[in-house]
Amino acid sequence: MSTTGATADPLAALGSLPGVAESVESVRKAVDRVYGHRIMRRRSNEITSEAALRGARGSAALSGADWALEEVRRRTDFSGDDEARMMGGALRLTAEAGQLLSIWRQSPLRVLARLHLVAAADKADQVGRPRQQGEPVDEPLIEQPLPGADEVSGRLEGLSELIIAGSSAPALVMAAVVHGELLALRPFVSHNGLVARTAERIVLVGSGLDPKSVCPAEVGHAELGRAAYVAAFEGYVSGTPEGMAAWIAHCGRAVELGARESTAVCEALQRGAA
């Protein structure tokens, strides 16, 4: 979805696509169920921490590091092989995301650069900045044609303007577009999937839909599976109303599943089993 040269609120029309209003309402109900749980009134910090861990595990799984939750919980060293480093990057991003909420609406490109720096944990000169012409991209899950560096620059600027201007569209729509656009652009040389999913989380939290960050969409994306994720993303890239609606609905379902996961955590804590 190119945002350059768009109308004042190009996302507003997406909210009226067939099925999107239903997805938005379904997400709202799922989120409300978590926030209405009695455990959330007393132990919300624990739920937030557990959601961060599970969200990181889910995001890393989509990027090829599909570890059991207990293995993620047990490990302290993530500096070994590629999978360990990917998991470490996902964990660092979930920890960093909450620190960047206040900056996001004023300087989203600065936040994205910071997210890549945190994910990569590398001092190479390609880290923390958009890729330049001719630089390769390591993102094996996404096989769509790679936009050139000039197109990436223009579309990132358009996305930034859209975020700063704000939108009357539901938070789910904005989050899905930010996520999809970053996947489509793959603006960095690596870790684009992790960054895109973290940006989705920042939108959902910063919008007030999930202010305590207890509905990790990354959990849902992983549960729905890599094949479904890629298929829905292809709908986004197509730019058709049907494709866009399918991508938004997919992201909505992921949030619902993340909310369900945290509801289960609440139930476990209530039983004294967690």
PDB file of C-alpha atoms in Angstrom:
ATOM      1  CA  MET A   1       0.000   0.000   0.000  1.00  0.00           C
ATOM      2  CA  SER A   2       1.706   3.165  -1.141  1.00  0.00           C
ATOM      3  CA  THR A   3       0.902   6.081   1.138  1.00  0.00           C
ATOM      4  CA  THR A   4       2.634   8.850  -0.777  1.00  0.00           C
ATOM      5  CA  GLY A   5       0.344  11.342  -2.416  1.00  0.00           C
ATOM      6  CA  ALA A   6      -2.588   9.965  -0.462  1.00  0.00           C
ATOM      7  CA  THR A   7      -5.614  11.764   0.889  1.00  0.00           C
ATOM      8  CA  ALA A   8      -5.658  13.271   4.369  1.00  0.00           C
ATOM      9  CA  ASP A   9      -6.865   9.995   5.900  1.00  0.00           C
ATOM     10  CA  PRO A  10      -6.285   7.178   3.419  1.00  0.00           C
ATOM     11  CA  LEU A  11      -6.915   4.497   6.042  1.00  0.00           C
ATOM     12  CA  ALA A  12     -10.456   5.571   6.823  1.00  0.00           C
ATOM     13  CA  ALA A  13     -11.848   3.800   3.755  1.00  0.00           C
ATOM     14  CA  LEU A  14     -10.226   0.541   4.805  1.00  0.00           C
ATOM     15  CA  GLY A  15     -12.457   0.431   7.850  1.00  0.00           C
ATOM     16  CA  SER A  16     -15.495   0.103   5.595  1.00  0.00           C
ATOM     17  CA  LEU A  17     -14.171  -2.835   3.589  1.00  0.00           C
ATOM     18  CA  PRO A  18     -16.350  -5.975   3.789  1.00  0.00           C
ATOM     19  CA  GLY A  19     -15.673  -7.872   6.981  1.00  0.00           C
ATOM     20  CA  VAL A  20     -13.340  -5.291   8.545  1.00  0.00           C
ATOM     21  CA  ALA A  21     -15.948  -3.802  10.892  1.00  0.00           C
ATOM     22  CA  GLU A  22     -16.756  -7.308  12.094  1.00  0.00           C
ATOM     23  CA  SER A  23     -13.073  -8.012  12.725  1.00  0.00           C
ATOM     24  CA  VAL A  24     -12.691  -4.746  14.640  1.00  0.00           C
ATOM     25  CA  GLU A  25     -15.685  -5.578  16.827  1.00  0.00           C
ATOM     26  CA  SER A  26     -14.505  -9.124  17.451  1.00  0.00           C
ATOM     27  CA  VAL A  27     -11.080  -7.850  18.505  1.00  0.00           C
ATOM     28  CA  ARG A  28     -12.617  -5.312  20.841  1.00  0.00           C
ATOM     29  CA  LYS A  29     -14.676  -8.009  22.565  1.00  0.00           C
ATOM     30  CA  ALA A  30     -11.650 -10.281  22.936  1.00  0.00           C
ATOM     31  CA  VAL A  31      -9.562  -7.461  24.418  1.00  0.00           C
ATOM     32  CA  ASP A  32     -12.373  -6.456  26.763  1.00  0.00           C
ATOM     33  CA  ARG A  33     -12.591 -10.021  28.081  1.00  0.00           C
ATOM     34  CA  VAL A  34      -8.944  -9.953  29.133  1.00  0.00           C
ATOM     35  CA  TYR A  35      -9.134  -6.525  30.716  1.00  0.00           C
ATOM     36  CA  GLY A  36     -12.321  -7.472  32.526  1.00  0.00           C
ATOM     37  CA  HIS A  37     -10.758 -10.521  34.157  1.00  0.00           C
ATOM     38  CA  ARG A  38     -10.470 -10.219  37.933  1.00  0.00           C
ATOM     39  CA  ILE A  39      -6.773 -11.204  37.844  1.00  0.00           C
ATOM     40  CA  MET A  40      -6.003  -8.162  35.665  1.00  0.00           C
ATOM     41  CA  ARG A  41      -7.109  -5.876  38.482  1.00  0.00           C
ATOM     42  CA  ARG A  42      -4.497  -7.296  40.859  1.00  0.00           C
ATOM     43  CA  ARG A  43      -1.712  -8.833  38.791  1.00  0.00           C
ATOM     44  CA  SER A  44      -1.650  -7.008  35.472  1.00  0.00           C
ATOM     45  CA  ASN A  45       2.138  -6.582  35.566  1.00  0.00           C
ATOM     46  CA  GLU A  46       2.561 -10.345  35.628  1.00  0.00           C
ATOM     47  CA  ILE A  47       0.202 -10.739  32.677  1.00  0.00           C
ATOM     48  CA  THR A  48       2.108  -8.068  30.750  1.00  0.00           C
ATOM     49  CA  SER A  49       5.435  -9.783  31.414  1.00  0.00           C
ATOM     50  CA  GLU A  50       4.098 -13.172  30.375  1.00  0.00           C
ATOM     51  CA  ALA A  51       2.520 -11.695  27.236  1.00  0.00           C
ATOM     52  CA  ALA A  52       5.872 -10.140  26.307  1.00  0.00           C
ATOM     53  CA  LEU A  53       7.630 -13.488  26.657  1.00  0.00           C
ATOM     54  CA  ARG A  54       5.012 -15.347  24.654  1.00  0.00           C
ATOM     55  CA  GLY A  55       4.850 -12.618  22.039  1.00  0.00           C
ATOM     56  CA  ALA A  56       8.611 -12.753  21.540  1.00  0.00           C
ATOM     57  CA  ARG A  57       8.470 -16.528  21.197  1.00  0.00           C
ATOM     58  CA  GLY A  58       5.722 -16.224  18.570  1.00  0.00           C
ATOM     59  CA  SER A  59       7.491 -13.568  16.538  1.00  0.00           C
ATOM     60  CA  ALA A  60      10.757 -15.516  16.557  1.00  0.00           C
ATOM     61  CA  ALA A  61       8.893 -18.655  15.477  1.00  0.00           C
ATOM     62  CA  LEU A  62       7.671 -16.893  12.348  1.00  0.00           C
ATOM     63  CA  SER A  63      11.264 -15.890  11.603  1.00  0.00           C
ATOM     64  CA  GLY A  64      12.485 -19.470  11.886  1.00  0.00           C
ATOM     65  CA  ALA A  65      13.324 -19.887  15.580  1.00  0.00           C
ATOM     66  CA  ASP A  66      10.392 -22.018  16.710  1.00  0.00           C
ATOM     67  CA  TRP A  67      11.304 -22.848  20.303  1.00  0.00           C
ATOM     68  CA  ALA A  68       9.141 -24.245  23.068  1.00  0.00           C
ATOM     69  CA  LEU A  69       8.036 -21.612  25.555  1.00  0.00           C
ATOM     70  CA  GLU A  70       9.798 -23.324  28.437  1.00  0.00           C
ATOM     71  CA  GLU A  71      13.049 -23.340  26.490  1.00  0.00           C
ATOM     72  CA  VAL A  72      12.752 -19.580  25.995  1.00  0.00           C
ATOM     73  CA  ARG A  73      11.993 -19.168  29.685  1.00  0.00           C
ATOM     74  CA  ARG A  74      14.936 -21.339  30.716  1.00  0.00           C
ATOM     75  CA  ARG A  75      17.643 -19.922  28.483  1.00  0.00           C
ATOM     76  CA  THR A  76      19.818 -17.024  29.545  1.00  0.00           C
ATOM     77  CA  ASP A  77      22.327 -17.033  26.685  1.00  0.00           C
ATOM     78  CA  PHE A  78      21.051 -16.122  23.221  1.00  0.00           C
ATOM     79  CA  SER A  79      24.401 -15.499  21.568  1.00  0.00           C
ATOM     80  CA  GLY A  80      24.931 -18.944  20.036  1.00  0.00           C
ATOM     81  CA  ASP A  81      23.581 -19.989  16.633  1.00  0.00           C
ATOM     82  CA  ASP A  82      21.294 -18.079  14.255  1.00  0.00           C
ATOM     83  CA  GLU A  83      18.108 -19.318  15.959  1.00  0.00           C
ATOM     84  CA  ALA A  84      19.355 -18.282  19.389  1.00  0.00           C
ATOM     85  CA  ARG A  85      20.274 -14.832  18.118  1.00  0.00           C
ATOM     86  CA  MET A  86      16.862 -14.489  16.454  1.00  0.00           C
ATOM     87  CA  MET A  87      15.138 -15.386  19.714  1.00  0.00           C
ATOM     88  CA  GLY A  88      17.353 -12.960  21.591  1.00  0.00           C
ATOM     89  CA  GLY A  89      16.437 -10.221  19.135  1.00  0.00           C
ATOM     90  CA  ALA A  90      12.723 -10.894  19.602  1.00  0.00           C
ATOM     91  CA  LEU A  91      13.071 -10.748  23.381  1.00  0.00           C
ATOM     92  CA  ARG A  92      15.017  -7.492  23.249  1.00  0.00           C
ATOM     93  CA  LEU A  93      12.388  -5.950  20.992  1.00  0.00           C
ATOM     94  CA  THR A  94       9.506  -6.755  23.327  1.00  0.00           C
ATOM     95  CA  ALA A  95      11.450  -5.160  26.170  1.00  0.00           C
ATOM     96  CA  GLU A  96      12.296  -2.091  24.091  1.00  0.00           C
ATOM     97  CA  ALA A  97       8.857  -1.490  22.576  1.00  0.00           C
ATOM     98  CA  GLY A  98       7.347  -0.010  25.716  1.00  0.00           C
ATOM     99  CA  GLN A  99      10.147   2.534  25.961  1.00  0.00           C
ATOM    100  CA  LEU A 100       9.409   3.897  22.497  1.00  0.00           C
ATOM    101  CA  LEU A 101       5.687   4.591  22.710  1.00  0.00           C
ATOM    102  CA  SER A 102       6.081   8.299  23.409  1.00  0.00           C
ATOM    103  CA  ILE A 103       8.408   8.728  20.429  1.00  0.00           C
ATOM    104  CA  TRP A 104       6.372   6.743  17.908  1.00  0.00           C
ATOM    105  CA  ARG A 105       3.753   9.368  17.086  1.00  0.00           C
ATOM    106  CA  GLN A 106       6.356  12.123  16.705  1.00  0.00           C
ATOM    107  CA  SER A 107       9.157  10.226  14.962  1.00  0.00           C
ATOM    108  CA  PRO A 108       8.207   6.743  13.748  1.00  0.00           C
ATOM    109  CA  LEU A 109      11.260   6.439  11.491  1.00  0.00           C
ATOM    110  CA  ARG A 110      13.513   7.045  14.462  1.00  0.00           C
ATOM    111  CA  VAL A 111      11.693   4.270  16.329  1.00  0.00           C
ATOM    112  CA  LEU A 112      12.027   1.856  13.419  1.00  0.00           C
ATOM    113  CA  ALA A 113      15.760   2.537  13.220  1.00  0.00           C
ATOM    114  CA  ARG A 114      16.056   1.897  16.942  1.00  0.00           C
ATOM    115  CA  LEU A 115      14.076  -1.336  16.660  1.00  0.00           C
ATOM    116  CA  HIS A 116      16.401  -2.629  13.979  1.00  0.00           C
ATOM    117  CA  LEU A 117      19.443  -1.681  16.021  1.00  0.00           C
ATOM    118  CA  VAL A 118      18.038  -3.562  19.029  1.00  0.00           C
ATOM    119  CA  ALA A 119      17.010  -6.603  16.983  1.00  0.00           C
ATOM    120  CA  ALA A 120      20.324  -6.935  15.181  1.00  0.00           C
ATOM    121  CA  ALA A 121      22.519  -6.175  18.202  1.00  0.00           C
ATOM    122  CA  ASP A 122      25.318  -5.436  15.753  1.00  0.00           C
ATOM    123  CA  LYS A 123      27.517  -2.442  15.127  1.00  0.00           C
ATOM    124  CA  ALA A 124      27.802  -3.012  11.384  1.00  0.00           C
ATOM    125  CA  ASP A 125      27.146   0.106   9.338  1.00  0.00           C
ATOM    126  CA  GLN A 126      24.003  -1.434   7.769  1.00  0.00           C
ATOM    127  CA  VAL A 127      22.281  -1.626  11.154  1.00  0.00           C
ATOM    128  CA  GLY A 128      19.796   1.006  12.294  1.00  0.00           C
ATOM    129  CA  ARG A 129      19.260   2.612   8.896  1.00  0.00           C
ATOM    130  CA  PRO A 130      17.252   1.791   5.749  1.00  0.00           C
ATOM    131  CA  ARG A 131      19.114  -0.387   3.286  1.00  0.00           C
ATOM    132  CA  GLN A 132      20.870   1.202   0.339  1.00  0.00           C
ATOM    133  CA  GLN A 133      20.654   0.271  -3.309  1.00  0.00           C
ATOM    134  CA  GLY A 134      22.221  -3.118  -3.955  1.00  0.00           C
ATOM    135  CA  GLU A 135      22.366  -4.249  -0.334  1.00  0.00           C
ATOM    136  CA  PRO A 136      20.936  -7.768   0.093  1.00  0.00           C
ATOM    137  CA  VAL A 137      18.095  -8.532   2.490  1.00  0.00           C
ATOM    138  CA  ASP A 138      17.974 -11.594   4.724  1.00  0.00           C
ATOM    139  CA  GLU A 139      14.230 -12.313   5.117  1.00  0.00           C
ATOM    140  CA  PRO A 140      13.582 -15.896   3.948  1.00  0.00           C
ATOM    141  CA  LEU A 141       9.894 -16.058   4.899  1.00  0.00           C
ATOM    142  CA  ILE A 142       8.851 -13.221   2.564  1.00  0.00           C
ATOM    143  CA  GLU A 143       9.502 -13.924  -1.110  1.00  0.00           C
ATOM    144  CA  GLN A 144       7.666 -11.003  -2.701  1.00  0.00           C
ATOM    145  CA  PRO A 145       9.734  -8.809  -5.051  1.00  0.00           C
ATOM    146  CA  LEU A 146      11.983  -6.459  -3.127  1.00  0.00           C
ATOM    147  CA  PRO A 147      11.301  -2.722  -3.659  1.00  0.00           C
ATOM    148  CA  GLY A 148      14.283  -0.598  -4.624  1.00  0.00           C
ATOM    149  CA  ALA A 149      15.931   1.702  -2.116  1.00  0.00           C
ATOM    150  CA  ASP A 150      14.338   4.848  -3.614  1.00  0.00           C
ATOM    151  CA  GLU A 151      10.858   3.327  -3.381  1.00  0.00           C
ATOM    152  CA  VAL A 152      11.545   2.234   0.176  1.00  0.00           C
ATOM    153  CA  SER A 153      12.583   5.760   1.125  1.00  0.00           C
ATOM    154  CA  GLY A 154       9.479   7.328  -0.398  1.00  0.00           C
ATOM    155  CA  ARG A 155       7.056   4.848   1.088  1.00  0.00           C
ATOM    156  CA  LEU A 156       8.673   5.006   4.517  1.00  0.00           C
ATOM    157  CA  GLU A 157       8.285   8.766   4.451  1.00  0.00           C
ATOM    158  CA  GLY A 158       4.648   8.374   3.452  1.00  0.00           C
ATOM    159  CA  LEU A 159       4.049   5.877   6.245  1.00  0.00           C
ATOM    160  CA  SER A 160       5.710   8.212   8.722  1.00  0.00           C
ATOM    161  CA  GLU A 161       3.492  11.104   7.638  1.00  0.00           C
ATOM    162  CA  LEU A 162       0.427   8.886   7.995  1.00  0.00           C
ATOM    163  CA  ILE A 163       1.350   7.866  11.541  1.00  0.00           C
ATOM    164  CA  ILE A 164       2.167  11.418  12.626  1.00  0.00           C
ATOM    165  CA  ALA A 165      -1.055  12.798  11.130  1.00  0.00           C
ATOM    166  CA  GLY A 166      -3.138  10.124  12.822  1.00  0.00           C
ATOM    167  CA  SER A 167      -6.253   8.492  11.430  1.00  0.00           C
ATOM    168  CA  SER A 168      -9.887   7.995  12.253  1.00  0.00           C
ATOM    169  CA  ALA A 169      -9.514   4.354  11.214  1.00  0.00           C
ATOM    170  CA  PRO A 170      -9.679   1.729  13.974  1.00  0.00           C
ATOM    171  CA  ALA A 171      -6.412   0.805  15.689  1.00  0.00           C
ATOM    172  CA  LEU A 172      -6.543  -2.661  14.130  1.00  0.00           C
ATOM    173  CA  VAL A 173      -6.525  -1.147  10.644  1.00  0.00           C
ATOM    174  CA  MET A 174      -3.577   1.128  11.391  1.00  0.00           C
ATOM    175  CA  ALA A 175      -1.647  -1.706  13.036  1.00  0.00           C
ATOM    176  CA  ALA A 176      -2.274  -4.047  10.098  1.00  0.00           C
ATOM    177  CA  VAL A 177      -1.170  -1.432   7.558  1.00  0.00           C
ATOM    178  CA  VAL A 178       2.017  -0.583   9.475  1.00  0.00           C
ATOM    179  CA  HIS A 179       2.812  -4.283   9.800  1.00  0.00           C
ATOM    180  CA  GLY A 180       2.039  -5.046   6.152  1.00  0.00           C
ATOM    181  CA  GLU A 181       3.878  -2.039   4.764  1.00  0.00           C
ATOM    182  CA  LEU A 182       7.056  -2.844   6.665  1.00  0.00           C
ATOM    183  CA  LEU A 183       6.934  -6.457   5.500  1.00  0.00           C
ATOM    184  CA  ALA A 184       6.385  -5.316   1.930  1.00  0.00           C
ATOM    185  CA  LEU A 185       9.258  -2.819   2.036  1.00  0.00           C
ATOM    186  CA  ARG A 186      11.718  -4.863   4.100  1.00  0.00           C
ATOM    187  CA  PRO A 187      13.549  -1.587   4.706  1.00  0.00           C
ATOM    188  CA  PHE A 188      16.467  -3.113   6.608  1.00  0.00           C
ATOM    189  CA  VAL A 189      19.050  -5.705   5.632  1.00  0.00           C
ATOM    190  CA  SER A 190      17.742  -8.136   8.263  1.00  0.00           C
ATOM    191  CA  HIS A 191      15.144  -8.703  11.005  1.00  0.00           C
ATOM    192  CA  ASN A 192      12.354  -6.969   9.083  1.00  0.00           C
ATOM    193  CA  GLY A 193       9.729  -9.451  10.249  1.00  0.00           C
ATOM    194  CA  LEU A 194      10.617  -8.928  13.895  1.00  0.00           C
ATOM    195  CA  VAL A 195      10.579  -5.156  13.432  1.00  0.00           C
ATOM    196  CA  ALA A 196       7.244  -5.186  11.559  1.00  0.00           C
ATOM    197  CA  ARG A 197       5.533  -7.261  14.238  1.00  0.00           C
ATOM    198  CA  THR A 198       6.949  -5.075  17.010  1.00  0.00           C
ATOM    199  CA  ALA A 199       5.665  -1.979  15.210  1.00  0.00           C
ATOM    200  CA  GLU A 200       2.229  -3.603  15.047  1.00  0.00           C
ATOM    201  CA  ARG A 201       2.400  -4.107  18.806  1.00  0.00           C
ATOM    202  CA  ILE A 202       3.415  -0.470  19.361  1.00  0.00           C
ATOM    203  CA  VAL A 203       0.398   0.732  17.370  1.00  0.00           C
ATOM    204  CA  LEU A 204      -2.009  -1.527  19.281  1.00  0.00           C
ATOM    205  CA  VAL A 205      -0.626  -0.396  22.642  1.00  0.00           C
ATOM    206  CA  GLY A 206      -0.181   3.272  21.775  1.00  0.00           C
ATOM    207  CA  SER A 207      -3.670   3.548  20.310  1.00  0.00           C
ATOM    208  CA  GLY A 208      -5.211   2.564  23.629  1.00  0.00           C
ATOM    209  CA  LEU A 209      -6.695  -0.671  22.293  1.00  0.00           C
ATOM    210  CA  ASP A 210      -4.277  -2.715  24.400  1.00  0.00           C
ATOM    211  CA  PRO A 211      -2.617  -0.193  26.733  1.00  0.00           C
ATOM    212  CA  LYS A 212      -1.093  -2.803  29.060  1.00  0.00           C
ATOM    213  CA  SER A 213       0.243  -4.880  26.143  1.00  0.00           C
ATOM    214  CA  VAL A 214      -1.470  -8.092  27.201  1.00  0.00           C
ATOM    215  CA  CYS A 215      -2.859  -9.157  23.810  1.00  0.00           C
ATOM    216  CA  PRO A 216       0.262 -10.189  21.858  1.00  0.00           C
ATOM    217  CA  ALA A 217      -0.657 -10.484  18.185  1.00  0.00           C
ATOM    218  CA  GLU A 218       2.642 -12.289  17.609  1.00  0.00           C
ATOM    219  CA  VAL A 219       1.221 -15.267  19.531  1.00  0.00           C
ATOM    220  CA  GLY A 220      -1.724 -15.386  17.182  1.00  0.00           C
ATOM    221  CA  HIS A 221       0.346 -14.970  14.038  1.00  0.00           C
ATOM    222  CA  ALA A 222       2.475 -17.934  15.106  1.00  0.00           C
ATOM    223  CA  GLU A 223      -0.551 -20.038  16.028  1.00  0.00           C
ATOM    224  CA  LEU A 224      -2.192 -19.370  12.668  1.00  0.00           C
ATOM    225  CA  GLY A 225       1.026 -20.558  11.046  1.00  0.00           C
ATOM    226  CA  ARG A 226       3.619 -19.325   8.590  1.00  0.00           C
ATOM    227  CA  ALA A 227       1.663 -20.450   5.506  1.00  0.00           C
ATOM    228  CA  ALA A 228      -1.457 -18.513   6.547  1.00  0.00           C
ATOM    229  CA  TYR A 229       0.675 -15.503   7.442  1.00  0.00           C
ATOM    230  CA  VAL A 230       2.325 -15.437   4.018  1.00  0.00           C
ATOM    231  CA  ALA A 231      -0.993 -16.015   2.207  1.00  0.00           C
ATOM    232  CA  ALA A 232      -2.661 -13.142   4.064  1.00  0.00           C
ATOM    233  CA  PHE A 233       0.343 -10.910   3.429  1.00  0.00           C
ATOM    234  CA  GLU A 234       0.051 -11.617  -0.297  1.00  0.00           C
ATOM    235  CA  GLY A 235      -3.429 -10.132  -0.046  1.00  0.00           C
ATOM    236  CA  TYR A 236      -1.948  -6.970   1.417  1.00  0.00           C
ATOM    237  CA  VAL A 237       0.657  -6.736  -1.341  1.00  0.00           C
ATOM    238  CA  SER A 238      -2.035  -7.180  -3.995  1.00  0.00           C
ATOM    239  CA  GLY A 239      -3.598  -3.904  -2.883  1.00  0.00           C
ATOM    240  CA  THR A 240      -7.085  -5.114  -3.812  1.00  0.00           C
ATOM    241  CA  PRO A 241      -9.983  -4.417  -1.439  1.00  0.00           C
ATOM    242  CA  GLU A 242     -10.435  -8.157  -0.904  1.00  0.00           C
ATOM    243  CA  GLY A 243      -6.734  -8.679  -0.242  1.00  0.00           C
ATOM    244  CA  MET A 244      -6.492  -5.758   2.158  1.00  0.00           C
ATOM    245  CA  ALA A 245      -9.589  -6.901   4.028  1.00  0.00           C
ATOM    246  CA  ALA A 246      -8.172 -10.418   4.301  1.00  0.00           C
ATOM    247  CA  TRP A 247      -4.893  -9.109   5.735  1.00  0.00           C
ATOM    248  CA  ILE A 248      -6.675  -6.896   8.268  1.00  0.00           C
ATOM    249  CA  ALA A 249      -8.917  -9.807   9.268  1.00  0.00           C
ATOM    250  CA  HIS A 250      -5.858 -12.034   9.658  1.00  0.00           C
ATOM    251  CA  CYS A 251      -4.190  -9.477  11.933  1.00  0.00           C
ATOM    252  CA  GLY A 252      -7.439  -9.167  13.868  1.00  0.00           C
ATOM    253  CA  ARG A 253      -7.619 -12.897  14.395  1.00  0.00           C
ATOM    254  CA  ALA A 254      -4.011 -12.840  15.601  1.00  0.00           C
ATOM    255  CA  VAL A 255      -4.881 -10.211  18.232  1.00  0.00           C
ATOM    256  CA  GLU A 256      -7.873 -12.292  19.322  1.00  0.00           C
ATOM    257  CA  LEU A 257      -5.669 -15.349  19.764  1.00  0.00           C
ATOM    258  CA  GLY A 258      -3.161 -13.279  21.707  1.00  0.00           C
ATOM    259  CA  ALA A 259      -5.982 -12.100  23.952  1.00  0.00           C
ATOM    260  CA  ARG A 260      -7.131 -15.687  24.393  1.00  0.00           C
ATOM    261  CA  GLU A 261      -3.606 -16.674  25.419  1.00  0.00           C
ATOM    262  CA  SER A 262      -3.506 -14.031  28.134  1.00  0.00           C
ATOM    263  CA  THR A 263      -6.989 -14.964  29.285  1.00  0.00           C
ATOM    264  CA  ALA A 264      -5.694 -18.511  29.768  1.00  0.00           C
ATOM    265  CA  VAL A 265      -2.752 -17.106  31.766  1.00  0.00           C
ATOM    266  CA  CYS A 266      -5.215 -15.203  33.950  1.00  0.00           C
ATOM    267  CA  GLU A 267      -7.203 -18.386  34.516  1.00  0.00           C
ATOM    268  CA  ALA A 268      -4.044 -20.283  35.449  1.00  0.00           C
ATOM    269  CA  LEU A 269      -2.994 -17.613  37.914  1.00  0.00           C
ATOM    270  CA  GLN A 270      -6.479 -17.639  39.415  1.00  0.00           C
ATOM    271  CA  ARG A 271      -6.201 -21.391  39.960  1.00  0.00           C
ATOM    272  CA  GLY A 272      -2.772 -20.890  41.501  1.00  0.00           C
ATOM    273  CA  ALA A 273      -1.198 -23.064  38.816  1.00  0.00           C
ATOM    274  CA  ALA A 274       1.089 -20.489  37.204  1.00  0.00           C
TER     275      ALA A 274
END
